[in-house]
Amino acid sequence: MQRIPLIAGNWKMHTSLAEARNLAAAVVSVCKGLTDREVMIAPPFTALATVAEVVRGSGVRLAAQNICWEEQGAFTGEIAPGMLRELGCDMAIIGHSERRHIFGESDALVNQRMAGAMRFGITPIFCFGETLAEREGGQTMAVLERQIRAGLADIAVVDPTRLVLAYEPVWAIGTGKTASDHQAQEAHEFVRNLLLEMYEKSIARQIRILYGGSVNSGNVDALLRQPDIDGALVGGAALKVDSFERIIHFRQ
Ligand code: PGA
């Protein structure tokens, strides 16, 4: 079984309701007839309900940008898995570097979110990646291993299509500096081997690993040509339909 490439747009804290509706409609229209790849968009929470209506029945998948592990209760500022499911949203970005670095989310907290998502049938896009100082200090693989082993601790995977990983070097996010194809593939291969240690081999081989960090219409083809890169998590370039369309239509 082949891994189906996934192109995921992370809108972060952008878009008014009207902008979200228009952008989602444009994404739906450029995705018509696509069968060999999946497309997902993650609008801000405020636009999820609106975008859900636009993407319904189109095949474009909807994700939240974070998720709580509890069903309900006194968790001010958090969104429960059931609230997302009610909207037809069955994916969530977890452990994004902005959550980790700006909002102080630890590996342990990220693991809690992962467990919650899996328990309630939400497919996580589990993000991890090294900082520039860590890369320059030769610690990249050690950092990735720590984040992955901690983030996926006690997470059982039965259906490999229900867990997505995203390698996002912190120094490449929103900076215009992309990891070279070689740097990205090296990290992805390392992650794949780690998954092979952690999970049954047939499962580990099927788990998709996306690359994220300044992916754009110019670099997407070369990145996605790498054997262990199974898609892209796209920030800035997902906010404009022209660039996102070109990324969706990457050529391998
Ligand atoms: P970027 O963001 O494409 O703007 O670098 C990627 C991400 O943060 O997911």
Coordinates of C-alpha atoms and ligand atoms in Angstrom, one line a residue:
M1 CA 0.0 0.0 0.0
Q2 CA 1.3 3.4 -1.0
R3 CA 1.3 6.4 1.3
I4 CA -1.1 9.0 -0.2
P5 CA 0.5 12.4 -0.2
L6 CA -1.2 15.0 2.0
I7 CA -1.0 18.7 1.4
A8 CA -2.0 20.6 4.6
G9 CA -2.7 24.3 4.9
N10 CA -2.2 25.9 8.3
W11 CA -3.9 29.2 8.3
K12 CA -2.6 30.1 11.8
M13 CA -4.2 33.3 13.2
H14 CA -5.3 34.6 9.9
T15 CA -8.5 35.2 8.0
S16 CA -11.8 37.0 8.8
L17 CA -14.9 34.9 8.3
A18 CA -15.4 36.3 4.9
E19 CA -11.8 35.6 3.9
A20 CA -12.0 32.1 5.3
R21 CA -15.1 31.4 3.3
N22 CA -13.6 32.7 0.1
L23 CA -10.3 30.9 0.6
A24 CA -11.9 27.6 1.4
A25 CA -14.2 27.9 -1.6
A26 CA -11.2 28.5 -3.8
V27 CA -9.4 25.5 -2.3
V28 CA -12.4 23.3 -3.0
S29 CA -12.5 24.5 -6.6
V30 CA -8.8 23.8 -7.3
C31 CA -9.1 20.3 -5.7
K32 CA -11.9 19.1 -8.0
G33 CA -11.1 15.7 -9.5
L34 CA -8.0 15.1 -7.4
T35 CA -7.7 11.4 -6.5
D36 CA -4.0 10.7 -5.9
R37 CA -3.5 13.1 -3.0
E38 CA -5.3 14.5 0.0
V39 CA -5.8 18.2 0.9
M40 CA -6.5 19.5 4.3
I41 CA -7.0 23.0 5.7
A42 CA -6.8 24.3 9.3
P43 CA -8.6 27.6 9.7
P44 CA -8.7 29.4 13.0
F45 CA -11.3 28.0 15.5
T46 CA -13.6 30.9 14.8
A47 CA -13.9 30.0 11.1
L48 CA -14.2 26.2 11.5
A49 CA -18.0 26.1 11.3
T50 CA -18.1 28.4 8.3
V51 CA -15.4 26.5 6.5
A52 CA -17.0 23.2 7.4
E53 CA -20.0 24.2 5.4
V54 CA -17.9 25.1 2.4
V55 CA -15.8 21.9 2.3
R56 CA -18.6 19.5 3.1
G57 CA -18.8 16.7 0.5
S58 CA -15.8 18.1 -1.4
G59 CA -13.1 15.7 -0.1
V60 CA -11.1 18.6 1.3
R61 CA -10.4 17.8 4.9
L62 CA -10.8 20.1 7.9
A63 CA -8.4 20.3 10.8
A64 CA -8.3 22.3 14.0
Q65 CA -5.0 24.0 15.0
N66 CA -5.0 22.4 18.5
I67 CA -7.2 20.2 20.6
C68 CA -7.9 19.4 24.2
W69 CA -7.8 15.8 25.6
E70 CA -10.9 16.2 27.8
E71 CA -14.5 15.6 26.8
Q72 CA -15.7 18.8 28.5
G73 CA -15.3 20.7 31.7
A74 CA -13.4 23.6 33.2
F75 CA -10.7 24.1 30.6
T76 CA -11.0 27.8 29.7
G77 CA -9.6 28.5 26.3
E78 CA -9.6 24.9 25.1
I79 CA -11.7 23.0 22.5
A80 CA -12.9 19.5 23.1
P81 CA -12.6 16.7 20.5
G82 CA -16.4 16.3 20.4
M83 CA -16.9 19.9 19.6
L84 CA -14.7 19.5 16.5
R85 CA -16.3 16.3 15.4
E86 CA -19.7 18.0 15.6
L87 CA -18.5 20.3 12.8
G88 CA -17.2 17.5 10.7
C89 CA -13.6 18.3 11.7
D90 CA -11.7 15.1 12.2
M91 CA -8.1 16.2 12.2
A92 CA -6.0 18.5 14.5
I93 CA -2.5 19.9 14.4
I94 CA -0.8 19.1 17.7
G95 CA 2.6 20.3 19.0
H96 CA 3.2 23.0 16.4
S97 CA 6.4 24.9 17.1
E98 CA 4.4 28.0 17.8
R99 CA 2.5 26.2 20.5
R100 CA 5.7 24.8 22.0
H101 CA 7.8 27.9 21.8
I102 CA 5.4 30.9 22.2
F103 CA 2.9 29.2 24.5
G104 CA 5.2 26.9 26.3
E105 CA 3.6 23.5 25.5
S106 CA 5.8 20.8 26.7
D107 CA 6.4 17.3 25.3
A108 CA 4.2 15.9 28.1
L109 CA 1.3 18.3 27.3
V110 CA 1.6 17.5 23.6
N111 CA 1.5 13.8 24.5
Q112 CA -1.7 14.4 26.4
R113 CA -3.3 16.2 23.4
M114 CA -2.2 13.3 21.2
A115 CA -3.8 10.7 23.4
G116 CA -7.0 12.7 23.6
A117 CA -7.2 13.2 19.8
M118 CA -6.6 9.4 19.2
R119 CA -9.1 8.4 21.9
F120 CA -11.8 10.5 20.3
G121 CA -11.1 9.5 16.7
I122 CA -9.4 12.8 15.6
T123 CA -6.4 12.3 13.3
P124 CA -3.5 14.2 14.7
I125 CA -0.8 16.0 12.7
F126 CA 1.9 15.7 15.2
C127 CA 4.6 18.4 14.8
F128 CA 8.2 18.4 15.9
G129 CA 11.5 20.0 14.9
E130 CA 14.7 21.4 16.1
T131 CA 15.7 25.0 16.6
L132 CA 18.6 26.6 14.8
A133 CA 20.8 26.4 17.9
E134 CA 20.0 22.7 18.2
R135 CA 20.9 22.1 14.6
E136 CA 24.1 24.1 14.8
G137 CA 25.0 22.2 18.0
G138 CA 24.7 18.9 16.2
Q139 CA 21.7 17.9 18.3
T140 CA 19.0 17.6 15.6
M141 CA 18.4 13.9 15.6
A142 CA 18.5 13.7 19.4
V143 CA 15.9 16.5 19.7
L144 CA 13.7 14.8 17.1
E145 CA 14.0 11.5 18.9
R146 CA 13.1 13.0 22.3
Q147 CA 10.1 14.9 20.9
I148 CA 8.8 11.9 19.0
R149 CA 9.3 9.3 21.8
A150 CA 7.7 11.7 24.3
G151 CA 4.9 12.9 22.1
L152 CA 4.0 9.5 21.0
A153 CA 4.5 7.8 24.3
D154 CA 1.8 5.2 24.9
I155 CA 0.1 6.1 21.6
A156 CA -1.0 2.9 19.9
V157 CA -1.5 3.0 16.2
V158 CA -3.9 0.5 14.6
D159 CA -4.7 2.4 11.4
P160 CA -1.6 4.1 10.1
T161 CA -3.8 6.6 8.1
R162 CA -5.0 8.0 11.4
L163 CA -1.7 9.4 12.5
V164 CA 0.3 12.0 10.6
L165 CA 3.7 13.3 11.5
A166 CA 5.1 16.7 10.5
Y167 CA 8.8 17.5 10.6
E168 CA 9.1 21.3 10.9
P169 CA 12.5 22.7 11.6
V170 CA 11.8 25.8 13.8
W171 CA 14.4 27.8 11.8
A172 CA 12.5 27.2 8.6
I173 CA 9.0 28.2 9.8
G174 CA 7.9 31.5 8.4
T175 CA 11.5 32.5 7.6
G176 CA 11.7 31.8 3.9
K177 CA 14.6 29.4 4.7
T178 CA 13.6 25.9 3.7
A179 CA 15.5 22.9 4.7
S180 CA 17.4 21.6 1.6
D181 CA 15.9 18.4 0.1
H182 CA 18.8 16.6 1.5
Q183 CA 18.5 18.0 5.0
A184 CA 14.7 17.2 5.0
Q185 CA 15.1 13.7 3.6
E186 CA 17.9 12.9 6.2
A187 CA 15.5 13.9 9.0
H188 CA 12.6 12.1 7.5
E189 CA 14.6 8.9 7.1
F190 CA 15.7 9.1 10.7
V191 CA 12.1 9.6 11.8
R192 CA 10.9 6.7 9.6
N193 CA 13.6 4.4 11.2
L194 CA 12.4 5.5 14.6
L195 CA 8.8 4.7 13.8
L196 CA 10.0 1.3 12.6
E197 CA 11.5 0.7 16.0
M198 CA 8.4 2.0 17.8
Y199 CA 5.6 0.3 15.8
E200 CA 5.0 -2.8 13.9
K201 CA 6.9 -2.5 10.6
S202 CA 3.9 -2.7 8.3
I203 CA 2.3 0.1 10.3
A204 CA 5.4 2.3 10.5
R205 CA 5.9 2.1 6.8
Q206 CA 2.4 3.5 6.2
I207 CA 2.5 6.5 8.5
R208 CA 2.8 9.7 6.6
I209 CA 5.6 12.2 7.5
L210 CA 5.0 15.7 6.1
Y211 CA 7.7 18.4 5.8
G212 CA 6.8 21.9 6.9
G213 CA 8.8 25.2 7.0
S214 CA 8.6 27.7 4.1
V215 CA 7.2 25.3 1.6
N216 CA 6.3 27.3 -1.5
S217 CA 5.4 26.8 -5.1
G218 CA 9.0 26.8 -6.1
N219 CA 10.4 24.2 -3.7
V220 CA 7.5 21.8 -3.3
D221 CA 8.3 19.5 -6.2
A222 CA 11.8 18.8 -5.1
L223 CA 10.9 18.2 -1.5
L224 CA 8.0 15.8 -2.3
R225 CA 10.3 13.9 -4.6
Q226 CA 12.2 12.7 -1.6
P227 CA 11.4 9.1 -0.7
D228 CA 10.3 9.7 2.9
I229 CA 8.5 13.0 2.4
D230 CA 4.8 12.3 2.1
G231 CA 3.4 15.7 1.9
A232 CA 3.7 19.3 3.2
L233 CA 2.4 21.4 6.0
V234 CA 2.2 24.9 4.6
G235 CA 1.7 28.1 6.4
G236 CA 2.2 31.4 4.5
A237 CA 1.8 29.9 1.1
A238 CA -1.5 28.3 2.0
L239 CA -3.1 31.8 2.5
K240 CA -3.0 32.6 -1.2
V241 CA -4.9 30.4 -3.5
D242 CA -2.4 30.7 -6.4
S243 CA 0.5 29.4 -4.4
F244 CA -1.5 26.8 -2.5
E245 CA -3.0 25.6 -5.8
R246 CA 0.5 25.1 -7.2
I247 CA 1.6 23.3 -4.1
I248 CA -1.5 21.0 -4.2
H249 CA -0.6 20.2 -7.8
F250 CA 3.0 19.3 -7.0
R251 CA 4.7 17.1 -9.5
Q252 CA 6.8 14.2 -8.4
Ligands
PGA1 P1 5.4 28.4 6.9 O1 4.7 27.7 8.1 O2 5.0 27.6 5.6 O3 4.8 29.8 6.8 O4 6.8 28.4 7.1 C1 4.6 26.3 8.2 C2 3.9 25.9 9.5 O5 4.2 26.6 10.5 O6 3.2 25.0 9.6

